[in-house]
PDB file of C-alpha atoms and ligand atoms in Angstrom:
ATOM      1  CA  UNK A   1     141.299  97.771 116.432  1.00  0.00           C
ATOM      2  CA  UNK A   2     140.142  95.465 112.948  1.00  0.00           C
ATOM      3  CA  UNK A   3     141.783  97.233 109.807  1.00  0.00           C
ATOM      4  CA  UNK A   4     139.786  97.583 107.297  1.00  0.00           C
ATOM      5  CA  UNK A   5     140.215  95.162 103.858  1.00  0.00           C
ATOM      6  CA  UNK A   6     142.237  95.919 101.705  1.00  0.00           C
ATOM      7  CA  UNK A   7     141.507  97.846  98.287  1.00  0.00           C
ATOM      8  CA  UNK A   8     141.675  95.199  95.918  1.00  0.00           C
ATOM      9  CA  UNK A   9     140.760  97.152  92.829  1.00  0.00           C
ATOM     10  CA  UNK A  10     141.254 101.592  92.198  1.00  0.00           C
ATOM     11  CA  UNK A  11     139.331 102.872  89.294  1.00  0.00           C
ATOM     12  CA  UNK A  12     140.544 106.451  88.650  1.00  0.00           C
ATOM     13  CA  UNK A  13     138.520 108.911  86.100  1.00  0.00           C
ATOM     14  CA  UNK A  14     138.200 105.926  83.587  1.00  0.00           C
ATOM     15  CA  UNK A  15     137.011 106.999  80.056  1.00  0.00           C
ATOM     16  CA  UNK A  16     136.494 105.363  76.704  1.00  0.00           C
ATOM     17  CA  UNK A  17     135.180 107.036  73.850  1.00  0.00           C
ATOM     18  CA  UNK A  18     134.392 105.299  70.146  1.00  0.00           C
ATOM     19  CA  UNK A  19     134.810 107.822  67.886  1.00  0.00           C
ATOM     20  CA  UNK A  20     133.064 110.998  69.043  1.00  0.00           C
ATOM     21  CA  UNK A  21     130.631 108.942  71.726  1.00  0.00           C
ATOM     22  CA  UNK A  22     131.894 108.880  75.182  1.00  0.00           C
ATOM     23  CA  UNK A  23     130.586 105.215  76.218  1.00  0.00           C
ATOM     24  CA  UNK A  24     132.244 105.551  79.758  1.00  0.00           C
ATOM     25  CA  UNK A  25     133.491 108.991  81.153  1.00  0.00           C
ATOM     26  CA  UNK A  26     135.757 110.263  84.572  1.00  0.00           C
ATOM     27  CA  UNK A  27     134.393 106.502  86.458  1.00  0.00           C
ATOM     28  CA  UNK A  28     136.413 106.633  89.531  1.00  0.00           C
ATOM     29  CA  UNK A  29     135.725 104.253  92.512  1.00  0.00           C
ATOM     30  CA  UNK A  30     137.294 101.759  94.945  1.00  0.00           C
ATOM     31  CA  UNK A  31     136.187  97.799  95.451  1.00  0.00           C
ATOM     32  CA  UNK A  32     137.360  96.262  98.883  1.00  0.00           C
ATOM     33  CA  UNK A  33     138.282  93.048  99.309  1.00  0.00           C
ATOM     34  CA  UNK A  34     135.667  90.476 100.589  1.00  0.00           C
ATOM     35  CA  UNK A  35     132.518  93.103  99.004  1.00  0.00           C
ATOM     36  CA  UNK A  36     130.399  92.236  96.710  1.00  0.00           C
ATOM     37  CA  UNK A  37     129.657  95.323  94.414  1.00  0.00           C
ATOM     38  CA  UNK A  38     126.893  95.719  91.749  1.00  0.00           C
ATOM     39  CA  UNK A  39     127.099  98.009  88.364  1.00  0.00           C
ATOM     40  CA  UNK A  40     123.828  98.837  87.277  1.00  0.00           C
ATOM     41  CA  UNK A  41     122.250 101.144  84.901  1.00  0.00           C
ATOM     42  CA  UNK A  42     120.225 101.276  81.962  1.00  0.00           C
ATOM     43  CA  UNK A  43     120.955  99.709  78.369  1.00  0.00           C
ATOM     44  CA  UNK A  44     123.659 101.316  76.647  1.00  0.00           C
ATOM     45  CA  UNK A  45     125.176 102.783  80.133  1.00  0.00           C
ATOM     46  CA  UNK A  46     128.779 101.690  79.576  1.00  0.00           C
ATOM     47  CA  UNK A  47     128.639  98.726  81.770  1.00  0.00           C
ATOM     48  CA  UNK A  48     130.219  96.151  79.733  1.00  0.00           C
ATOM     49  CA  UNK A  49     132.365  98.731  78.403  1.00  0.00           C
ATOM     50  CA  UNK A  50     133.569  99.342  81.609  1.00  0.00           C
ATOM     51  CA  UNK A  51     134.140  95.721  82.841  1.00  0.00           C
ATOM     52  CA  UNK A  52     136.231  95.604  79.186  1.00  0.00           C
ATOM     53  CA  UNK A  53     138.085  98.509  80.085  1.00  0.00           C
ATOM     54  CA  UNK A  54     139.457  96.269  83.875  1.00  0.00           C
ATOM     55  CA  UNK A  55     139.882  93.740  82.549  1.00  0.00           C
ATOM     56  CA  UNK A  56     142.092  94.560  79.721  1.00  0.00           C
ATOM     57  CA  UNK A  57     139.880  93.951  76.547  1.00  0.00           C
ATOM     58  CA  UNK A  58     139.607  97.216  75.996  1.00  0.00           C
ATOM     59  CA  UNK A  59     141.989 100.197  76.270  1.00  0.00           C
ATOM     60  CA  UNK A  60     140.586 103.401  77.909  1.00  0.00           C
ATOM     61  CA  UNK A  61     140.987 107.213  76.639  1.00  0.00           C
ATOM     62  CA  UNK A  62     141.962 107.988  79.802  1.00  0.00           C
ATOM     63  CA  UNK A  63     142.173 106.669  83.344  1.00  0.00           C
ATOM     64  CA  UNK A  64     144.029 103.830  85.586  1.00  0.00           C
ATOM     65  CA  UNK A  65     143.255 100.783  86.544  1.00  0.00           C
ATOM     66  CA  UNK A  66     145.038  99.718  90.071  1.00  0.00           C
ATOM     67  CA  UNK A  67     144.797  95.617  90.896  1.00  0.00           C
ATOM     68  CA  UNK A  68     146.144  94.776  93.843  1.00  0.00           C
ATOM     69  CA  UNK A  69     148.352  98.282  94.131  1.00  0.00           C
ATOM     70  CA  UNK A  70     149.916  97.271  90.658  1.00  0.00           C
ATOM     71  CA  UNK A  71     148.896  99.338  87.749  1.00  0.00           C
ATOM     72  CA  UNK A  72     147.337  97.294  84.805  1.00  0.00           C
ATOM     73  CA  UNK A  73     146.146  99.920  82.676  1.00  0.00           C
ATOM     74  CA  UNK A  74     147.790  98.457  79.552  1.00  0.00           C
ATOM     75  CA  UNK A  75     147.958  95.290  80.124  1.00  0.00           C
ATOM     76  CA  UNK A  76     146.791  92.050  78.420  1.00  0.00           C
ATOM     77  CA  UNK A  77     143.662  90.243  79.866  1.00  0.00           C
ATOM     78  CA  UNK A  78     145.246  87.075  79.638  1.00  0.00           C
ATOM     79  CA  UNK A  79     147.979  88.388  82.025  1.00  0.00           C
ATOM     80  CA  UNK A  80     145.369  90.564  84.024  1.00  0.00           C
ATOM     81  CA  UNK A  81     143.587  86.712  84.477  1.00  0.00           C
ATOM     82  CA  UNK A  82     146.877  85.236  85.333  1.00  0.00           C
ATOM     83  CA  UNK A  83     146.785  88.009  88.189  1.00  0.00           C
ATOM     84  CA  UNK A  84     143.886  87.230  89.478  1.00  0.00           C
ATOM     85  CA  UNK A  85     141.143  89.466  88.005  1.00  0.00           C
ATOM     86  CA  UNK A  86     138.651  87.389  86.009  1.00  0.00           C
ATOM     87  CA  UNK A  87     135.571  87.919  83.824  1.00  0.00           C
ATOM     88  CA  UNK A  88     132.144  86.414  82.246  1.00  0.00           C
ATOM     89  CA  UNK A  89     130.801  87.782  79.428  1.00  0.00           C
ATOM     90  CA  UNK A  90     127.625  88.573  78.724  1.00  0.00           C
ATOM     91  CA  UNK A  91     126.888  85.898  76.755  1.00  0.00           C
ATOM     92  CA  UNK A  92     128.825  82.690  78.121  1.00  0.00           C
ATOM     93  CA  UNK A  93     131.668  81.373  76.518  1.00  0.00           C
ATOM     94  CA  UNK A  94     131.150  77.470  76.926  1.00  0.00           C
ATOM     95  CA  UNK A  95     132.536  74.736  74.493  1.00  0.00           C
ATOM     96  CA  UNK A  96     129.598  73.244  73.561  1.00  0.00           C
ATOM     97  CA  UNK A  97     130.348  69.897  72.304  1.00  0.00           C
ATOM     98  CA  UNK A  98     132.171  68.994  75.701  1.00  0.00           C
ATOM     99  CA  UNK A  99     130.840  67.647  78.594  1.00  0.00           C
ATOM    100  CA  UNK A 100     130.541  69.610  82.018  1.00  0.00           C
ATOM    101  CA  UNK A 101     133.167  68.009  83.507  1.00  0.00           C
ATOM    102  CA  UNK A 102     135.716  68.734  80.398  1.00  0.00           C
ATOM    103  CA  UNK A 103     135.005  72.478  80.342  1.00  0.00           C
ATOM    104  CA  UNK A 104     135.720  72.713  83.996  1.00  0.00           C
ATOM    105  CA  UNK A 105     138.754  70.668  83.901  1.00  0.00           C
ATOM    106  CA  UNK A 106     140.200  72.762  80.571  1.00  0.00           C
ATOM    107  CA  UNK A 107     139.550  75.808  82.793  1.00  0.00           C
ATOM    108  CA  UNK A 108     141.887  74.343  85.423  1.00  0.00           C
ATOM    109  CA  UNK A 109     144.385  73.300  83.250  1.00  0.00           C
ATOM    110  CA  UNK A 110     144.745  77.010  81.917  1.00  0.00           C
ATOM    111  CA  UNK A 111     145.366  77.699  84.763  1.00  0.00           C
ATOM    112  CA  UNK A 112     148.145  75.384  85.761  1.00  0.00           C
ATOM    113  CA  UNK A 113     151.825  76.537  85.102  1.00  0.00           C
ATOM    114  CA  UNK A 114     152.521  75.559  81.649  1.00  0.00           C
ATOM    115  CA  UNK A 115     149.094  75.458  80.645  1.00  0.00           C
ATOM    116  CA  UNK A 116     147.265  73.095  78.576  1.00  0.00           C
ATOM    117  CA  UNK A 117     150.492  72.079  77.250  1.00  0.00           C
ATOM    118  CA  UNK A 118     152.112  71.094  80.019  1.00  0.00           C
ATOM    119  CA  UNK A 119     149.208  69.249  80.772  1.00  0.00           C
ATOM    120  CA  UNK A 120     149.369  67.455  77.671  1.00  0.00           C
ATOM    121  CA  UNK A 121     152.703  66.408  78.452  1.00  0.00           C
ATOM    122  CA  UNK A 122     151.403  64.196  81.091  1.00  0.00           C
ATOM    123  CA  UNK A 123     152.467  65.725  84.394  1.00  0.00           C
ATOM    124  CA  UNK A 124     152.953  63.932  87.528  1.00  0.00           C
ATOM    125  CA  UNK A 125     149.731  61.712  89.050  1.00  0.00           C
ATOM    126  CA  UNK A 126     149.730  63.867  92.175  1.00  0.00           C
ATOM    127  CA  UNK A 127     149.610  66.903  89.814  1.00  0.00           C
ATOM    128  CA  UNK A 128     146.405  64.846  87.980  1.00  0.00           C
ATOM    129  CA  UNK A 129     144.999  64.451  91.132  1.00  0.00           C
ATOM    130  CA  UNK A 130     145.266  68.326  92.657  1.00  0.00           C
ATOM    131  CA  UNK A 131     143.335  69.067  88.656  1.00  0.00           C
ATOM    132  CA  UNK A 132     141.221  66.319  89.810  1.00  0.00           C
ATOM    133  CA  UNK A 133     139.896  67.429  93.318  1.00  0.00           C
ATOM    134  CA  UNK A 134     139.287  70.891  92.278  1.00  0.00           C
ATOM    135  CA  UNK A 135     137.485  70.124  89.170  1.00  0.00           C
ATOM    136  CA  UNK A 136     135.443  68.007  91.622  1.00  0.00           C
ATOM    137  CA  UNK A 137     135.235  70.816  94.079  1.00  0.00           C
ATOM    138  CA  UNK A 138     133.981  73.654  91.713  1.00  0.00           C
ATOM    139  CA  UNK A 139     131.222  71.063  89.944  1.00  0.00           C
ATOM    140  CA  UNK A 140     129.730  70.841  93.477  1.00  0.00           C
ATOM    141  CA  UNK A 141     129.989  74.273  94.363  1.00  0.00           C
ATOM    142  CA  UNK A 142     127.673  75.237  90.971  1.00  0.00           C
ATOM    143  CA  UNK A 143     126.192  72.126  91.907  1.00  0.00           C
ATOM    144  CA  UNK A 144     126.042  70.603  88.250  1.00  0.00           C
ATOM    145  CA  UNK A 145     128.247  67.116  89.804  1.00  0.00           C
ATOM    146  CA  UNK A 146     125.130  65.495  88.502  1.00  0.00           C
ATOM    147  CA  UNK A 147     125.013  66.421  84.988  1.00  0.00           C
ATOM    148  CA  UNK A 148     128.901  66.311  84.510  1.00  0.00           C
ATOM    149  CA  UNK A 149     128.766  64.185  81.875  1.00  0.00           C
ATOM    150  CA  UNK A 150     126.100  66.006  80.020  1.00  0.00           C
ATOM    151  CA  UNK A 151     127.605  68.114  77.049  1.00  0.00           C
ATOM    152  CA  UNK A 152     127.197  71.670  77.919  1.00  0.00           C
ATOM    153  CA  UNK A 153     124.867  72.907  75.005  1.00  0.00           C
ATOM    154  CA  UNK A 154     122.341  69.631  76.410  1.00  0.00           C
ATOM    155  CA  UNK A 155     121.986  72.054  79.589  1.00  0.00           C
ATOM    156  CA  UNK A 156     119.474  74.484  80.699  1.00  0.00           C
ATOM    157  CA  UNK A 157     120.161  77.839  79.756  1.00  0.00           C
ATOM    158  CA  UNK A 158     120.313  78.425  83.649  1.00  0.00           C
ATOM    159  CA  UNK A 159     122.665  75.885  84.227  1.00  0.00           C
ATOM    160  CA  UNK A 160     125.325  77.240  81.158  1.00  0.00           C
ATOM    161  CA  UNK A 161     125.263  80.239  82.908  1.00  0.00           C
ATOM    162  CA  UNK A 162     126.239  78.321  86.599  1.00  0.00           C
ATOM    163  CA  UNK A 163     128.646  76.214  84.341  1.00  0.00           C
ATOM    164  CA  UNK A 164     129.762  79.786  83.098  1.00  0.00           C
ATOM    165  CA  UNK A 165     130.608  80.683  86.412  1.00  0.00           C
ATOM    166  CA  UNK A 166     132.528  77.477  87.499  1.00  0.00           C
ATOM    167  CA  UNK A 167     134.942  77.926  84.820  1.00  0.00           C
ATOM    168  CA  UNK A 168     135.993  81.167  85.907  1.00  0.00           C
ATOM    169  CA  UNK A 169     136.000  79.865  89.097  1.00  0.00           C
ATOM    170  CA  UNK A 170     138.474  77.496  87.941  1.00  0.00           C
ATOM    171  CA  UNK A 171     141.339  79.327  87.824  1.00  0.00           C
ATOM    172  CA  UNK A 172     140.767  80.388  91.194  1.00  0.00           C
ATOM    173  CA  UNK A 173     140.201  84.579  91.237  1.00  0.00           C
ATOM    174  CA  UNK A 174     140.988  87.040  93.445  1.00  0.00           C
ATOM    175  CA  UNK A 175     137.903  89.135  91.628  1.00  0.00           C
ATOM    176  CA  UNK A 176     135.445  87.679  89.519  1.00  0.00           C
ATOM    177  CA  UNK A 177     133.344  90.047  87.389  1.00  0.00           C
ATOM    178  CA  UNK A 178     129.986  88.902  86.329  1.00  0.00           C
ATOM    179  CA  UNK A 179     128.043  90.093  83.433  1.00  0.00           C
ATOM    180  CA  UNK A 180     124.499  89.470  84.001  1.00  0.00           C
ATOM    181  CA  UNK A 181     124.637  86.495  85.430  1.00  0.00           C
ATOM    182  CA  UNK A 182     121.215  86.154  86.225  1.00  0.00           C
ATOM    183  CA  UNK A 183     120.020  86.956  82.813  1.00  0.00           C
ATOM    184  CA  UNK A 184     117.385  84.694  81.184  1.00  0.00           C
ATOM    185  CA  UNK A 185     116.871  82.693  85.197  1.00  0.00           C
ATOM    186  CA  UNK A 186     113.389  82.181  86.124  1.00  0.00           C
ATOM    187  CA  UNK A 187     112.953  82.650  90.093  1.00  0.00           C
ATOM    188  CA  UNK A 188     114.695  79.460  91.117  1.00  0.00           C
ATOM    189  CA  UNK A 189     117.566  79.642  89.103  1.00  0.00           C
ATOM    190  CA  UNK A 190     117.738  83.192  90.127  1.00  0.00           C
ATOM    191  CA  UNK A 191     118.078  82.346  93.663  1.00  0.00           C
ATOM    192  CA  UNK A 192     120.700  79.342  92.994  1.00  0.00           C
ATOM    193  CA  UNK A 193     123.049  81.440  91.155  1.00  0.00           C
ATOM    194  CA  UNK A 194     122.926  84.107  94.143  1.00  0.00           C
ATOM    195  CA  UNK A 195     123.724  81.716  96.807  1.00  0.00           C
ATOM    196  CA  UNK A 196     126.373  80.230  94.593  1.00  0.00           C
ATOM    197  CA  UNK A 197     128.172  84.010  94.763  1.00  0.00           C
ATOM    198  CA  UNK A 198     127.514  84.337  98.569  1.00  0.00           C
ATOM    199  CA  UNK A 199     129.406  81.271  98.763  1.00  0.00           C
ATOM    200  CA  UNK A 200     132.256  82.190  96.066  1.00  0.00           C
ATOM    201  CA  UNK A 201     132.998  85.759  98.102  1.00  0.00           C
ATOM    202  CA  UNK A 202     132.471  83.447 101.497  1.00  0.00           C
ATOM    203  CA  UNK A 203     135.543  80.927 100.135  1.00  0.00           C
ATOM    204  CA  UNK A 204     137.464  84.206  99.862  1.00  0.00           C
ATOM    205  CA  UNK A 205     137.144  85.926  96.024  1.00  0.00           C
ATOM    206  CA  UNK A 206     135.337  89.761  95.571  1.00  0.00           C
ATOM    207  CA  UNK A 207     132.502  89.945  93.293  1.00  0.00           C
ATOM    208  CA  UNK A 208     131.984  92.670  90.941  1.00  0.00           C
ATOM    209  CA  UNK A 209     128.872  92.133  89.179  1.00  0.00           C
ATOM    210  CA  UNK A 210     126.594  93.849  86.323  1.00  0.00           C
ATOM    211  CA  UNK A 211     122.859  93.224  86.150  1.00  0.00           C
ATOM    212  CA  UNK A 212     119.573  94.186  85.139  1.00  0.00           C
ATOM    213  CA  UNK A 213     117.484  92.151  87.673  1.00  0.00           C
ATOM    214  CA  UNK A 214     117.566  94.983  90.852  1.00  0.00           C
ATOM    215  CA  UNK A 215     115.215  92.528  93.228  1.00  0.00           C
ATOM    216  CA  UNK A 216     118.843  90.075  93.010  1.00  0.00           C
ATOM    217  CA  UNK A 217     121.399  92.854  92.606  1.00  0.00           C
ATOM    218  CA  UNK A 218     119.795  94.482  95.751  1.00  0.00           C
ATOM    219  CA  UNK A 219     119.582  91.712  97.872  1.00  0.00           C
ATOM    220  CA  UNK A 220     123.190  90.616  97.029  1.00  0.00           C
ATOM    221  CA  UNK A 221     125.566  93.697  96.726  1.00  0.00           C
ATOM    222  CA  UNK A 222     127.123  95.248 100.041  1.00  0.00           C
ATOM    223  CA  UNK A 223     127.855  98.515  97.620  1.00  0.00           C
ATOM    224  CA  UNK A 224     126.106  99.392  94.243  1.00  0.00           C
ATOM    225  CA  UNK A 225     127.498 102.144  91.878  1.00  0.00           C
ATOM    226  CA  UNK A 226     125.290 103.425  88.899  1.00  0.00           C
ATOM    227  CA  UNK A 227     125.559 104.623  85.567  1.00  0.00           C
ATOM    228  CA  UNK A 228     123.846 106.427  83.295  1.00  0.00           C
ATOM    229  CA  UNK A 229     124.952 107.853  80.207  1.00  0.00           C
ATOM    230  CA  UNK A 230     128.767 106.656  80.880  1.00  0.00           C
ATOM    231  CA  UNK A 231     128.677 108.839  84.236  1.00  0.00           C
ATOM    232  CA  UNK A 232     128.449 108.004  87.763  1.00  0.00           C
ATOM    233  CA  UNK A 233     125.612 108.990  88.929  1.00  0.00           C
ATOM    234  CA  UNK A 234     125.379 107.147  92.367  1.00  0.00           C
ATOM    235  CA  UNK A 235     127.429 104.999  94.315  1.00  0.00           C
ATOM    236  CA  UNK A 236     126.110 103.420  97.963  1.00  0.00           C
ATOM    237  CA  UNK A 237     124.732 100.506  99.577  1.00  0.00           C
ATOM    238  CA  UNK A 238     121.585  99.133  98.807  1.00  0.00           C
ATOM    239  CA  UNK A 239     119.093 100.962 100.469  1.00  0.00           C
ATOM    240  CA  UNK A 240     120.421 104.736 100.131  1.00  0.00           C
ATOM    241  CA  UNK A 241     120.991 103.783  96.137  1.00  0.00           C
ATOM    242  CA  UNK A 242     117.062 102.407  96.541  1.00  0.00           C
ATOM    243  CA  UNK A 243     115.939 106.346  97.851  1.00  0.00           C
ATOM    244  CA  UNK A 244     118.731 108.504  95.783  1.00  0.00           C
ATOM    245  CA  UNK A 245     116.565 111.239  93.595  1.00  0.00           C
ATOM    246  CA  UNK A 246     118.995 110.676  90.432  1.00  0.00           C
ATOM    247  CA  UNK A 247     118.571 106.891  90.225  1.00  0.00           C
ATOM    248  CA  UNK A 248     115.055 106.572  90.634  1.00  0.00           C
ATOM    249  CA  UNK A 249     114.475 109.909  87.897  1.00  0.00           C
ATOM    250  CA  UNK A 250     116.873 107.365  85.466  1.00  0.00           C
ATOM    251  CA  UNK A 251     115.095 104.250  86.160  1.00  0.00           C
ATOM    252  CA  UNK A 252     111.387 106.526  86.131  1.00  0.00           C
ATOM    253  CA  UNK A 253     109.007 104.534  83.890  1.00  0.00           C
ATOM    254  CA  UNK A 254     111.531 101.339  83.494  1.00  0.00           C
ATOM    255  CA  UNK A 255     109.738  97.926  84.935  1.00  0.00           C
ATOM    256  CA  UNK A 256     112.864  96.609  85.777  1.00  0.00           C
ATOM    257  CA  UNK A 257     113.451  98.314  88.673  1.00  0.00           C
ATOM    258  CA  UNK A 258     110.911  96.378  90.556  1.00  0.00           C
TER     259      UNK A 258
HETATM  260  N1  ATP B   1     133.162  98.699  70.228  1.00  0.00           N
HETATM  261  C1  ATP B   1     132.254  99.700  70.238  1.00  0.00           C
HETATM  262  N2  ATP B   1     132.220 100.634  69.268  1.00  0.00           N
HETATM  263  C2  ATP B   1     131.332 101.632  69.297  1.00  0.00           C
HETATM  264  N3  ATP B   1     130.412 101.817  70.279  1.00  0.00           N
HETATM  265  C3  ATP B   1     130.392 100.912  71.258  1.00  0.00           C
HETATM  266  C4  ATP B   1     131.307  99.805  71.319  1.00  0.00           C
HETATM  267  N4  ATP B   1     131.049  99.095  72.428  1.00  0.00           N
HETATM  268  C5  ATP B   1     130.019  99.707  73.052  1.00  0.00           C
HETATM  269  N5  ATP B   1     129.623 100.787  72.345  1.00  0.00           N
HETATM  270  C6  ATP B   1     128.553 101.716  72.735  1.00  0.00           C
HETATM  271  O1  ATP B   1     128.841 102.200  74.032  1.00  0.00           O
HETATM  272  C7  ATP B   1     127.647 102.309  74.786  1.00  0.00           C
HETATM  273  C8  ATP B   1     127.768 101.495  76.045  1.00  0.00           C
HETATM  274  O2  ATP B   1     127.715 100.116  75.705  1.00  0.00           O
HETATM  275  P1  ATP B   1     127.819  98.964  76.790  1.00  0.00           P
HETATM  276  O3  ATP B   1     127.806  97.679  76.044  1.00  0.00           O
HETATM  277  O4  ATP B   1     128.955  99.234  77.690  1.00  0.00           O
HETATM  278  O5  ATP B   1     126.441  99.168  77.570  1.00  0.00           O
HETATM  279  P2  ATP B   1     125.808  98.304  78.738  1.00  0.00           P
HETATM  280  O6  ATP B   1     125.583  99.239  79.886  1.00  0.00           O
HETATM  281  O7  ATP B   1     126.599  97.095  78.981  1.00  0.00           O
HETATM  282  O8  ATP B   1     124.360  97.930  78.131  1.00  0.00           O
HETATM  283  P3  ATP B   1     123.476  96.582  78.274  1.00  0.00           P
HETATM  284  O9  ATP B   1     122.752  96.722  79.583  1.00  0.00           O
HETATM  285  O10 ATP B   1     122.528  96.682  77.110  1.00  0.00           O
HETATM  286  O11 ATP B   1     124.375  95.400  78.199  1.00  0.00           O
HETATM  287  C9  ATP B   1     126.492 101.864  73.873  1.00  0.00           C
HETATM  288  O12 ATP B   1     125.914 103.004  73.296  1.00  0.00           O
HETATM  289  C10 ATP B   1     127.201 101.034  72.834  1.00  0.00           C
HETATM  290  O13 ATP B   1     126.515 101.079  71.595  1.00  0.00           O
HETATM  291 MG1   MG B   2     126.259  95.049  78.784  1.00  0.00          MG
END
C-alpha cells in the first residue's frame, strides 16, 4: 500500500480582521505535499491577506498556521523563509538596476548560511562554485540564461514576473506561494510561466498559488479552494469547483471566469 504525502501545510479557522472588517474569517484547509493548489476569488476576497497571514507578514485574529507539523503562527517571515515556506508578491520585488544574473545570485546568497555577509567575506571557491551552478540552474529553468546580463527593469513585464519566480526559487522552497503570477501575460507568456510551475512542483516544491486568470488556474491546480467575502466557500478539484452552485452565483456576471 502507497501512503499518502504528507501534509505539508494545516490552516485552522484563520481570521484577520482590520478594524471592524473581517478580511479573512474561520479559513481552515490542508495542502499536501507534491499538489499544486489554487486560491481564487473575487477582488477584495482576502487572498493576499491570507497568503500574508502564512507566511508571517501578517498576524491573524485568530487561527494556526502548521508548516511541516511545527506551528508558525507567530513567527517572522524571514524565519518562516528560512523554513522553507516562500512567497511572491503581487507586484514583484526585483532590483531593478541589476542584471538577471545578479538578482538570482543575491537570492542564493540569502540563502547561504551566513548570508550575504558571509558571502562577502569571500568563502571557499567550491562554495563559489555550488552559488554558481545553481544560479545557472534556476536561469535555465525560467529560461531567461539568455538575457542574464540584461538589467531586470530592461525586461518584459512577462519575463520580471519569470525572473520573480527564479528568485524565490533560489533559496530552494519546500512551498512556494504565488501571487498572480500570470498577471499582465499575454497567451504565450501565460503558458511559459505554467510549465515553468509544472516543472518547479515536478523537481520536488508544492505550489500554492492565487490568480485571477481561471482558464490557467484550472488547467494547473490538482485542488482549488475559493473565497468570497473572507469565507470559504468551496474547496475541490478543478472540475467539481467548475459545476459548484456557490462559485458560479459569485463569479455570475464576472468575464473572468472564462
Ligand atoms: N492592511 C489592511 N488594512 C485594512 N484593510 C485591508 C488591509 N489589507 C487588506 N485589506 C482589505 O481586506 C480585504 C481583502 O484584501 P486582499 O488584498 O486580501 O484581497 P485579494 O483577494 O487579494 O484581492 P485582489 O484580487 O484585488 O488582489 C479588502 O477589502 C482590502 O481592502
Ligand atoms: Mg491580492
Amino acid at each position: 500500500m502507497t501512503r499518502p504525502p504528507p501534509i505539508l501545510l494545516k490552516v485552522q479557522n484563520l481570521g484577520k480582521r482590520f478594524g471592524g472588517f473581517a478580511a479573512v474569517s474561520g479559513l481552515s484547509f490542508e495542502l499536501e505535499a507534491g499538489r499544486i493548489m489554487g486560491l481564487v476569488g473575487p477582488n477584495g476576497a482576502g487572498k493576499t491577506t491570507t497568503f500574508n497571514l502564512i507566511s508571517g507578514f501578517l498576524k491573524p485574529t485568530t487561527g494556526t498556521v502548521e508548516f511541516q507539523s511545527k506551528n508558525i503562527t507567530q513567527m517572522r517571515p524571514d524565519d518562516i523563509s528560512r523554513k522553507g515556506l516562500v512567497r511572491t508578491f503581487q507586484l514583484n520585488k526585483l532590483f531593478s538596476n541589476l542584471t538577471v544574473e545578479e538578482n538570482i545570485r543575491n537570492g542564493c546568497h540569502q540563502f547561504e548560511k551566513g548570508g550575504i555577509k558571509r558571502f562577502l567575506m569571500r568563502p571557499p571557491i567550491s562554495e563559489r562554485r555550488a552559488l554558481e551552478d545553481r544560479a545557472t540552474k534556476i536561469l535555465q529553468m525560467v529560461k531567461l540564461e539568455k538575457l542574464k546580463g540584461q538589467r531586470a527593469e530592461d525586461l518584459s513585464y512577462g519575463d520580471q514576473k519569470l525572473l520573480g519566480i527564479g528568485i524565490a526559487l533560489a533559496t530552494d522552497p519546500k512551498l512556494l506561494m504565488l501571487d498572480e503570477p500570470f498577471a499582465g501575460m499575454n497567451n504565450t507568456e501565460t503558458e511559459r510561466c505554467a510549465s515553468l510551475i509544472r516543472q518547479i512542483v515536478d523537481n520536488g516544491t508544492t505550489i500554492f498559488l492565487v490568480d485571477h486568470n481561471m482558464r490557467a488556474i484550472m488547467g494547473i491546480c490538482d485542488q482549488v479552494i475559493v473565497l468570497n467575502f473572507g469565507e470559504k466557500i468551496a474547496e475541490g478539484e478543478p472540475q467539481k469547483i467548475q459545476s459548484d452552485p456557490n462559485v458560479i452565483a459569485c463569479y455570475l456576471g464576472r468575464k473572468s471566469y472564462a
